[in-house]
Short mmCIF file of C-alpha atoms and ligand atoms in Angstrom, two decimals:
data_model
loop_
_atom_site.label_atom_id
_atom_site.label_comp_id
_atom_site.label_asym_id
_atom_site.label_seq_id
_atom_site.Cartn_x
_atom_site.Cartn_y
_atom_site.Cartn_z
CA MET K 1 321.86 100.04 -111.91
CA THR K 2 323.44 103.30 -112.93
CA GLN K 3 324.38 104.70 -109.55
CA ASP K 4 327.95 105.31 -110.63
CA GLY K 5 326.70 107.84 -113.18
CA ARG K 6 327.64 105.87 -116.25
CA GLY K 7 324.25 104.59 -117.34
CA LYS K 8 321.82 105.92 -119.91
CA VAL K 9 318.90 108.03 -118.74
CA ALA K 10 315.94 108.97 -120.92
CA VAL K 11 313.90 111.97 -119.77
CA LEU K 12 310.55 112.15 -121.56
CA GLY K 13 309.40 115.76 -121.77
CA GLN K 14 311.93 118.61 -121.72
CA GLY K 15 309.85 121.24 -119.93
CA TYR K 16 309.99 122.95 -116.54
CA VAL K 17 310.43 119.57 -114.83
CA GLY K 18 312.25 117.42 -117.39
CA LEU K 19 314.96 119.84 -118.49
CA PRO K 20 316.38 120.55 -115.00
CA LEU K 21 316.40 116.80 -114.29
CA ALA K 22 318.17 116.10 -117.58
CA MET K 23 320.78 118.79 -116.86
CA ARG K 24 321.45 117.44 -113.37
CA ALA K 25 321.78 113.87 -114.67
CA VAL K 26 324.34 115.05 -117.25
CA GLU K 27 326.19 116.96 -114.51
CA VAL K 28 326.64 113.84 -112.36
CA GLY K 29 327.84 111.77 -115.30
CA TYR K 30 324.89 110.03 -116.93
CA GLU K 31 324.41 109.84 -120.67
CA VAL K 32 321.06 111.56 -121.15
CA VAL K 33 318.51 111.62 -123.95
CA GLY K 34 316.11 114.53 -123.54
CA LEU K 35 313.11 113.39 -125.50
CA ASP K 36 310.40 115.85 -126.49
CA VAL K 37 307.75 115.55 -129.19
CA ASP K 38 307.82 119.32 -129.69
CA GLU K 39 310.35 119.62 -132.50
CA SER K 40 310.74 123.38 -132.12
CA ARG K 41 311.76 122.85 -128.47
CA VAL K 42 314.26 120.16 -129.49
CA GLU K 43 315.66 122.52 -132.11
CA ARG K 44 316.17 125.22 -129.48
CA LEU K 45 317.82 122.75 -127.13
CA LEU K 46 320.16 121.57 -129.86
CA ASN K 47 321.11 125.22 -130.43
CA GLY K 48 321.87 125.70 -126.74
CA ASP K 49 318.90 128.06 -126.35
CA SER K 50 317.09 127.40 -123.06
CA TYR K 51 313.39 128.26 -122.69
CA VAL K 52 313.24 127.23 -119.01
CA GLU K 53 314.27 130.08 -116.70
CA ASP K 54 315.97 127.91 -114.08
CA ILE K 55 318.34 126.57 -116.74
CA SER K 56 320.68 129.06 -118.35
CA SER K 57 321.66 128.71 -122.01
CA GLN K 58 325.23 128.41 -120.78
CA GLU K 59 324.39 125.36 -118.64
CA LEU K 60 322.64 123.86 -121.63
CA THR K 61 325.59 124.58 -123.91
CA GLU K 62 327.95 122.95 -121.40
CA ALA K 63 325.72 119.86 -121.24
CA LEU K 64 325.75 119.61 -125.05
CA ALA K 65 329.53 120.10 -125.10
CA SER K 66 329.97 117.22 -122.62
CA GLY K 67 328.75 114.90 -125.39
CA ARG K 68 326.42 113.25 -122.86
CA TYR K 69 323.24 115.19 -123.59
CA LEU K 70 321.19 114.47 -126.67
CA PRO K 71 317.95 116.42 -127.18
CA SER K 72 315.75 114.44 -129.54
CA ALA K 73 312.24 114.12 -130.94
CA ASP K 74 312.84 110.54 -132.02
CA TYR K 75 311.97 107.77 -129.56
CA ALA K 76 314.46 105.47 -131.29
CA ASP K 77 317.16 107.47 -129.44
CA VAL K 78 316.01 106.17 -126.02
CA ALA K 79 316.87 102.59 -127.02
CA GLY K 80 319.08 100.87 -124.46
CA PHE K 81 318.07 103.16 -121.57
CA ASP K 82 318.75 102.11 -117.98
CA VAL K 83 316.43 104.66 -116.36
CA ALA K 84 313.53 106.50 -117.99
CA VAL K 85 311.72 109.35 -116.27
CA ILE K 86 308.34 110.53 -117.56
CA THR K 87 307.78 114.29 -117.07
CA VAL K 88 305.02 115.04 -119.58
CA PRO K 89 302.04 117.36 -118.96
CA THR K 90 298.97 116.28 -117.02
CA PRO K 91 296.39 118.98 -117.74
CA LEU K 92 292.64 118.98 -117.21
CA ARG K 93 290.28 118.71 -120.15
CA GLU K 94 286.85 120.11 -119.27
CA GLY K 95 287.65 119.58 -115.59
CA ILE K 96 288.69 115.94 -116.08
CA PRO K 97 292.27 114.59 -115.84
CA ASP K 98 293.81 114.31 -119.28
CA LEU K 99 296.27 111.42 -119.19
CA THR K 100 296.81 111.21 -122.93
CA TYR K 101 300.37 112.61 -122.67
CA ILE K 102 301.28 109.93 -120.12
CA GLU K 103 299.64 107.24 -122.25
CA LYS K 104 301.39 108.28 -125.45
CA SER K 105 304.85 108.69 -123.91
CA THR K 106 304.51 105.42 -121.98
CA ALA K 107 303.48 103.52 -125.10
CA SER K 108 306.40 104.98 -127.09
CA LEU K 109 308.78 104.12 -124.26
CA GLY K 110 307.45 100.57 -123.92
CA ALA K 111 308.75 99.72 -127.38
CA HIS K 112 312.32 100.25 -126.08
CA LEU K 113 311.94 98.72 -122.61
CA ARG K 114 314.45 96.01 -121.69
CA ALA K 115 314.47 93.59 -118.75
CA GLY K 116 316.21 95.15 -115.75
CA ALA K 117 315.55 98.76 -116.77
CA THR K 118 313.79 101.28 -114.50
CA VAL K 119 310.81 103.48 -115.38
CA ILE K 120 309.78 106.37 -113.14
CA LEU K 121 306.69 108.53 -113.49
CA GLU K 122 307.13 112.11 -112.24
CA SER K 123 304.11 113.82 -113.78
CA THR K 124 301.58 114.92 -111.18
CA THR K 125 298.55 112.62 -111.25
CA TYR K 126 295.91 110.87 -109.16
CA PRO K 127 296.83 107.91 -106.93
CA GLY K 128 296.84 104.67 -108.86
CA THR K 129 298.16 105.99 -112.18
CA THR K 130 301.55 104.26 -111.92
CA ASP K 131 300.29 100.78 -111.10
CA GLU K 132 296.91 100.91 -112.91
CA LEU K 133 297.90 102.68 -116.10
CA VAL K 134 301.67 102.99 -116.66
CA GLY K 135 302.58 99.45 -115.52
CA PRO K 136 299.95 97.60 -117.58
CA LEU K 137 300.61 99.78 -120.63
CA LEU K 138 304.36 99.10 -120.51
CA GLU K 139 303.61 95.39 -120.07
CA SER K 140 301.20 95.27 -123.01
CA VAL K 141 303.73 96.96 -125.33
CA SER K 142 306.91 95.21 -124.15
CA GLY K 143 305.64 91.89 -122.84
CA LEU K 144 307.71 92.54 -119.68
CA ARG K 145 306.15 92.50 -116.22
CA PRO K 146 306.52 95.45 -113.79
CA GLY K 147 308.45 94.42 -110.70
CA SER K 148 309.64 91.02 -111.84
CA ASP K 149 311.07 92.03 -115.24
CA PHE K 150 311.63 95.77 -114.91
CA ARG K 151 311.54 98.35 -112.12
CA LEU K 152 308.67 100.79 -111.89
CA GLY K 153 307.83 103.61 -109.51
CA TYR K 154 306.64 107.13 -108.90
CA SER K 155 308.52 110.17 -107.65
CA PRO K 156 306.69 113.49 -107.46
CA GLU K 157 308.50 116.60 -108.62
CA ARG K 158 308.64 119.54 -106.21
CA ILE K 159 310.44 121.99 -108.45
CA ASP K 160 309.66 125.60 -107.53
CA PRO K 161 310.58 127.74 -110.56
CA GLY K 162 312.71 130.72 -109.58
CA ASN K 163 313.50 129.42 -106.06
CA LYS K 164 317.26 129.72 -105.58
CA THR K 165 317.36 128.12 -102.10
CA TRP K 166 315.25 125.04 -102.65
CA THR K 167 316.44 123.72 -105.97
CA PHE K 168 316.03 120.36 -107.66
CA VAL K 169 319.15 119.15 -105.82
CA THR K 170 318.47 120.53 -102.33
CA THR K 171 314.76 119.72 -102.10
CA PRO K 172 314.12 116.26 -100.56
CA LYS K 173 312.65 113.87 -103.15
CA VAL K 174 309.86 111.43 -102.28
CA VAL K 175 310.44 108.07 -103.97
CA SER K 176 308.39 104.91 -104.33
CA GLY K 177 308.29 101.63 -106.22
CA VAL K 178 305.76 98.96 -107.10
CA ASP K 179 307.89 96.47 -105.11
CA ALA K 180 311.00 96.42 -102.93
CA ALA K 181 313.43 95.99 -105.83
CA SER K 182 311.83 98.90 -107.70
CA LEU K 183 312.02 101.12 -104.62
CA GLU K 184 315.67 100.23 -104.19
CA ALA K 185 316.53 101.01 -107.82
CA ILE K 186 314.58 104.27 -107.84
CA THR K 187 316.04 105.42 -104.51
CA ALA K 188 319.54 104.67 -105.82
CA PHE K 189 318.91 106.71 -108.97
CA TYR K 190 317.66 109.79 -107.11
CA ASP K 191 320.36 109.45 -104.44
CA SER K 192 322.78 110.07 -107.29
CA VAL K 193 321.12 113.35 -108.36
CA VAL K 194 319.56 114.93 -105.22
CA ASP K 195 320.78 115.49 -101.65
CA GLN K 196 318.03 113.54 -99.88
CA THR K 197 315.44 110.92 -100.79
CA VAL K 198 312.31 110.11 -98.78
CA PRO K 199 311.09 106.57 -99.51
CA VAL K 200 307.38 105.85 -99.02
CA ARG K 201 305.42 102.61 -98.79
CA SER K 202 303.89 102.51 -102.28
CA THR K 203 303.40 104.47 -105.47
CA ARG K 204 299.92 105.53 -104.33
CA GLU K 205 301.27 107.19 -101.19
CA ALA K 206 303.84 109.00 -103.32
CA GLU K 207 301.18 110.14 -105.79
CA LEU K 208 298.97 111.33 -102.94
CA THR K 209 301.90 113.17 -101.31
CA LYS K 210 302.17 115.52 -104.27
CA LEU K 211 298.43 116.17 -104.37
CA LEU K 212 298.34 116.71 -100.60
CA GLU K 213 301.12 119.32 -100.83
CA ASN K 214 299.45 121.24 -103.61
CA THR K 215 295.95 120.98 -102.19
CA PHE K 216 297.27 122.28 -98.85
CA ARG K 217 298.69 125.32 -100.59
CA HIS K 218 295.63 125.84 -102.77
CA VAL K 219 293.25 125.73 -99.79
CA ASN K 220 295.35 128.06 -97.65
CA ILE K 221 295.69 130.61 -100.44
CA ALA K 222 291.91 130.46 -100.89
CA LEU K 223 291.50 131.09 -97.16
CA VAL K 224 293.54 134.32 -97.19
CA ASN K 225 292.01 135.39 -100.50
CA GLU K 226 288.49 135.14 -99.14
CA LEU K 227 289.59 136.85 -95.96
CA ALA K 228 291.19 139.67 -97.99
CA VAL K 229 287.85 140.38 -99.66
CA PHE K 230 286.01 140.50 -96.33
CA ALA K 231 288.76 142.45 -94.55
CA HIS K 232 288.70 145.15 -97.22
CA ALA K 233 284.92 145.45 -96.94
CA LEU K 234 285.28 145.72 -93.15
CA GLY K 235 288.00 148.37 -93.45
CA ILE K 236 290.71 146.13 -91.96
CA ASN K 237 294.19 145.73 -93.42
CA ILE K 238 294.58 142.00 -94.08
CA TRP K 239 298.33 142.35 -94.69
CA ASP K 240 298.95 143.74 -91.20
CA ALA K 241 296.95 140.88 -89.71
CA ILE K 242 298.94 138.34 -91.75
CA ASP K 243 302.24 139.89 -90.63
CA ALA K 244 301.12 139.81 -87.01
CA ALA K 245 299.89 136.20 -87.24
CA SER K 246 303.20 135.21 -88.84
CA SER K 247 305.01 136.20 -85.64
CA LYS K 248 303.56 133.06 -84.03
CA PRO K 249 306.44 130.60 -84.02
CA PHE K 250 304.25 127.47 -84.14
CA GLY K 251 300.91 126.33 -85.55
CA TYR K 252 300.67 129.01 -88.24
CA MET K 253 302.05 129.17 -91.76
CA ARG K 254 302.14 132.35 -93.78
CA PHE K 255 300.12 132.54 -97.00
CA THR K 256 299.32 135.79 -98.77
CA PRO K 257 296.40 136.92 -100.93
CA GLY K 258 296.74 137.80 -104.59
CA PRO K 259 294.87 138.01 -107.88
CA GLY K 260 294.29 134.23 -107.93
CA VAL K 261 296.36 131.11 -108.54
CA GLY K 262 298.11 130.05 -111.72
CA GLY K 263 300.78 127.89 -113.26
CA HIS K 264 300.72 124.21 -113.97
CA CYS K 265 300.07 123.01 -110.42
CA LEU K 266 297.67 124.82 -108.13
CA PRO K 267 294.74 125.41 -110.48
CA ILE K 268 294.95 121.82 -111.74
CA ASP K 269 296.40 119.27 -109.31
CA PRO K 270 293.75 119.45 -106.55
CA SER K 271 291.13 118.71 -109.21
CA TYR K 272 292.91 115.43 -109.99
CA LEU K 273 292.24 114.44 -106.41
CA SER K 274 288.65 115.68 -106.26
CA TRP K 275 287.92 113.93 -109.57
CA GLN K 276 289.23 110.66 -108.17
CA VAL K 277 287.31 111.01 -104.90
CA LYS K 278 284.13 111.69 -106.87
CA ARG K 279 284.72 108.85 -109.35
CA THR K 280 285.71 106.25 -106.78
CA LEU K 281 283.74 107.23 -103.70
CA GLY K 282 280.88 109.26 -105.20
CA THR K 283 281.67 112.08 -102.74
CA GLN K 284 282.65 115.71 -103.22
CA PHE K 285 286.03 116.86 -101.92
CA ARG K 286 284.48 119.99 -100.49
CA PHE K 287 287.69 121.79 -99.57
CA VAL K 288 288.94 121.58 -103.15
CA GLU K 289 285.61 122.67 -104.64
CA LEU K 290 285.46 125.66 -102.30
CA ALA K 291 289.11 126.64 -102.85
CA ASN K 292 288.62 126.44 -106.64
CA ASP K 293 285.58 128.65 -106.36
CA VAL K 294 287.30 131.30 -104.22
CA ASN K 295 290.56 131.36 -106.18
CA ASP K 296 288.84 131.30 -109.59
CA HIS K 297 286.90 134.43 -108.66
CA MET K 298 289.87 136.51 -107.52
CA PRO K 299 290.48 138.01 -111.00
CA ASP K 300 286.82 139.21 -110.95
CA TYR K 301 287.45 140.74 -107.55
CA VAL K 302 290.55 142.56 -108.81
CA VAL K 303 288.50 143.97 -111.68
CA ARG K 304 285.81 145.02 -109.20
CA ARG K 305 288.47 146.92 -107.27
CA VAL K 306 289.73 148.51 -110.50
CA ILE K 307 286.19 149.63 -111.31
CA ALA K 308 285.76 151.04 -107.78
CA SER K 309 289.07 152.90 -107.95
CA LEU K 310 288.24 154.53 -111.28
CA ASN K 311 284.66 155.16 -110.22
CA SER K 312 285.80 157.11 -107.17
CA ARG K 313 287.49 159.47 -109.64
CA GLU K 314 284.42 159.58 -111.90
CA ARG K 315 286.01 157.47 -114.57
CA SER K 316 284.89 154.34 -116.33
CA VAL K 317 287.06 151.38 -117.27
CA LYS K 318 286.16 152.03 -120.89
CA GLY K 319 288.74 154.38 -122.30
CA SER K 320 290.87 154.53 -119.15
CA ARG K 321 294.54 153.79 -119.53
CA ILE K 322 295.34 150.86 -117.24
CA LEU K 323 298.89 149.59 -116.84
CA LEU K 324 299.28 146.04 -115.52
CA LEU K 325 302.59 145.15 -113.89
CA GLY K 326 303.29 141.42 -114.14
CA LEU K 327 301.54 138.74 -116.17
CA ALA K 328 303.36 135.67 -114.87
CA TYR K 329 301.48 133.75 -112.20
CA LYS K 330 304.46 133.91 -109.90
CA LYS K 331 307.17 136.35 -108.90
CA ASN K 332 310.45 136.22 -110.86
CA THR K 333 309.24 133.60 -113.35
CA GLY K 334 308.10 133.92 -116.95
CA ASP K 335 305.33 131.34 -116.71
CA ALA K 336 301.99 132.86 -117.69
CA ARG K 337 300.16 129.51 -118.00
CA GLU K 338 296.77 129.70 -116.28
CA SER K 339 297.91 133.03 -114.86
CA PRO K 340 295.18 135.03 -113.11
CA ALA K 341 296.87 138.19 -114.42
CA VAL K 342 296.01 137.12 -117.95
CA ARG K 343 292.38 136.69 -116.90
CA VAL K 344 292.40 140.17 -115.31
CA ALA K 345 293.78 141.58 -118.56
CA GLN K 346 291.11 139.85 -120.60
CA LEU K 347 288.28 141.12 -118.40
CA LEU K 348 289.60 144.68 -118.60
CA LEU K 349 289.98 144.47 -122.37
CA ASP K 350 286.39 143.21 -122.59
CA LEU K 351 285.29 146.28 -120.63
CA GLY K 352 287.04 148.55 -123.13
CA ALA K 353 290.12 149.52 -121.11
CA ASP K 354 293.01 151.12 -122.92
CA LEU K 355 295.26 148.39 -121.60
CA ARG K 356 299.03 148.25 -121.30
CA ALA K 357 300.95 145.41 -119.71
CA CYS K 358 304.54 145.05 -118.64
CA ASP K 359 306.37 141.86 -117.74
CA PRO K 360 310.11 141.55 -118.37
CA HIS K 361 310.01 137.79 -117.65
CA THR K 362 307.07 136.66 -119.73
CA VAL K 363 308.25 135.88 -123.22
CA GLU K 364 304.85 134.89 -124.54
CA SER K 365 301.78 136.67 -123.26
CA PRO K 366 298.86 134.45 -124.13
CA ARG K 367 295.82 136.32 -125.38
CA ILE K 368 297.26 139.80 -124.70
CA PRO K 369 297.60 141.86 -127.89
CA PRO K 370 301.34 142.31 -128.54
CA ALA K 371 300.79 146.05 -129.01
CA SER K 372 299.76 146.35 -125.36
CA MET K 373 303.10 145.05 -124.11
CA VAL K 374 305.29 147.94 -122.97
CA GLU K 375 308.45 148.57 -120.97
CA LEU K 376 308.14 150.11 -117.54
CA SER K 377 308.90 153.83 -117.94
CA THR K 378 308.11 157.19 -116.41
CA SER K 379 305.86 158.11 -119.32
CA GLU K 380 303.89 154.83 -119.17
CA LEU K 381 303.41 155.35 -115.44
CA GLU K 382 302.39 158.98 -115.74
CA SER K 383 299.92 158.35 -118.55
CA ALA K 384 298.14 155.51 -116.73
CA ASP K 385 294.87 156.28 -114.95
CA LEU K 386 295.60 153.25 -112.79
CA VAL K 387 298.59 150.98 -112.34
CA VAL K 388 297.74 147.47 -111.12
CA VAL K 389 300.53 145.39 -109.58
CA LEU K 390 299.68 141.76 -110.29
CA THR K 391 303.14 140.13 -109.95
CA ASP K 392 305.86 141.64 -107.78
CA HIS K 393 308.92 140.69 -109.84
CA ASP K 394 312.16 141.83 -108.19
CA SER K 395 313.18 143.37 -111.51
CA PHE K 396 310.39 145.97 -111.36
CA ASP K 397 311.59 149.42 -110.29
CA PHE K 398 308.91 150.00 -107.68
CA GLU K 399 310.52 153.27 -106.59
CA LEU K 400 309.85 154.58 -110.09
CA VAL K 401 306.26 153.36 -109.76
CA GLU K 402 305.88 155.05 -106.37
CA GLN K 403 307.24 158.33 -107.75
CA HIS K 404 305.41 158.54 -111.07
CA ALA K 405 302.14 156.61 -110.91
CA THR K 406 299.10 158.66 -109.96
CA HIS K 407 297.06 155.72 -108.65
CA VAL K 408 298.19 152.17 -107.82
CA LEU K 409 296.20 149.09 -106.90
CA ASP K 410 298.76 146.75 -105.35
CA CYS K 411 297.65 143.11 -105.26
CA ARG K 412 300.96 141.98 -103.66
CA ASN K 413 301.56 144.53 -100.89
CA VAL K 414 304.95 145.68 -102.17
CA PRO K 415 306.71 147.51 -99.29
CA THR K 416 308.00 150.31 -101.57
CA LEU K 417 304.49 151.19 -102.70
CA ALA K 418 303.60 152.90 -99.43
CA SER K 419 300.94 155.19 -100.90
CA SER K 420 299.10 152.60 -102.98
CA GLU K 421 295.78 150.96 -102.37
CA VAL K 422 296.28 147.29 -101.41
CA LEU K 423 294.11 144.33 -102.35
N1 LIG C 501 306.13 123.31 -113.69
C1 LIG C 501 306.19 123.00 -112.42
O1 LIG C 501 306.54 123.83 -111.59
C2 LIG C 501 305.86 121.60 -111.92
C3 LIG C 501 306.21 121.25 -110.61
C4 LIG C 501 305.95 119.97 -110.15
C5 LIG C 501 305.32 119.06 -110.98
N2 LIG C 501 304.95 119.39 -112.25
C6 LIG C 501 304.32 118.36 -113.07
O2 LIG C 501 305.29 117.84 -113.98
C7 LIG C 501 304.66 117.49 -115.22
C8 LIG C 501 305.34 118.25 -116.37
O3 LIG C 501 305.15 119.64 -116.14
P1 LIG C 501 306.03 120.74 -116.88
O4 LIG C 501 305.74 122.03 -116.19
O5 LIG C 501 307.42 120.28 -117.00
O6 LIG C 501 305.34 120.74 -118.34
P2 LIG C 501 305.91 121.40 -119.68
O7 LIG C 501 304.73 121.65 -120.54
O8 LIG C 501 306.84 122.52 -119.33
O9 LIG C 501 306.80 120.24 -120.32
C9 LIG C 501 306.28 119.03 -120.73
C10 LIG C 501 306.95 118.66 -122.03
O10 LIG C 501 306.51 117.35 -122.41
C11 LIG C 501 306.47 117.29 -123.83
N3 LIG C 501 305.69 116.16 -124.27
C12 LIG C 501 304.35 116.05 -124.47
N4 LIG C 501 304.03 114.82 -124.90
C13 LIG C 501 305.18 114.11 -124.97
C14 LIG C 501 305.49 112.78 -125.35
N5 LIG C 501 304.55 111.93 -125.74
N6 LIG C 501 306.79 112.40 -125.32
C15 LIG C 501 307.77 113.26 -124.95
N7 LIG C 501 307.52 114.53 -124.58
C16 LIG C 501 306.24 114.95 -124.59
C17 LIG C 501 305.91 118.65 -124.20
O11 LIG C 501 306.19 118.96 -125.55
C18 LIG C 501 306.61 119.58 -123.20
O12 LIG C 501 307.80 120.12 -123.75
C19 LIG C 501 303.18 117.80 -115.05
O13 LIG C 501 302.52 116.65 -114.60
C20 LIG C 501 303.19 118.84 -113.94
O14 LIG C 501 301.97 118.86 -113.24
C21 LIG C 501 305.23 120.65 -112.74
#
């Protein structure tokens, strides 16, 4: 085992999850191959150009300079690995889990698997994936048996992009193995890169842990979102009620409404669980279905509020200048995948809005015409019929917004925007 930090680690997938893990493994002394099939990403990594916000280009450059980090698109480079961690995407395709990335990376890895090595799945997936899919696939390619010949397990990733307090290192890591020896090897590996490991009974419990965490968040966000719609209609300020409820020191956890959920986790992970419940038990996971329904409709609700705001001033969406602040799904990150803000933008464009959008973090703005992307300025604020705050990035100058915007619909309840209309 490579506890002393001198073994070889292969990290499959160099994205939001894989790159931070690779960097940390280099930092503690492992030799790391960062494998990604996206050659343009590998090229950027080789040039010391990070595309993941939590990893600075300087950190990346230092890792390269250590001589112990090799970004690569060639699976031959993982040969001789001691530990391999799979961090490839697990999206939905037409509402159904798409495990093709796990299958392909596992099959490629299997060709280089040696007796005594350790394989860990980190991608979020439904319970059973590690022992029903990854184990048998590795065995069929390598001829080696999980448990007896090599170590296999699952460890969910809890990375929270942009969170400076709870980082990869400080966030406890749940670990599991298909047998006692696998659990021991996997615990030892993570003990060398994070502050605390939390071993669980089996890979299925570990897989379910991740889905439980994300479903919990998804459902609670849906609860406050639905309540926000009703509270507004009843003339009650939901934000005041949430602040007051948050003063309860026990039995309550604060969640806040917004334009919907986005990113790689919340809109997708709970559906992995509901799909499995349906497939295996023939039953609907009603909480997930309901939460999906509520959260999916929040962008429509935001647009309804935009229409109402313009309507009260005898304006239509068509032809009105609307400035959106924030396209990323989450504060202080550049991730616009599945972002509800992008959906809001699309709906407004469809209605003929003269749309402008501003997001200093979002490098790519999927489906938003590049010409609509602007910098936040006095003139953009003054010429907008309505400013809609969709993501409350710290880098936005909200005092400027408060001073120069004529009308603001604030979906995040930014304290500085005292005179705006809140969601
Ligand atoms: N982003 C998050 O905040 C987060 C948090 C916890 C868990 N997760 C889970 O972690 C997994 C990865 O998510 P991510 O956000 O890092 O995705 P990502 O898209 O940022 O990165 C995945 C990378 O895997 C690469 N890849 C695809 N097929 C490959 C293959 N066959 N071999 C090697 N590389 C391959 C892709 O090119 C991509 O660069 C998903 O299951 C996700 O649900 C994500």
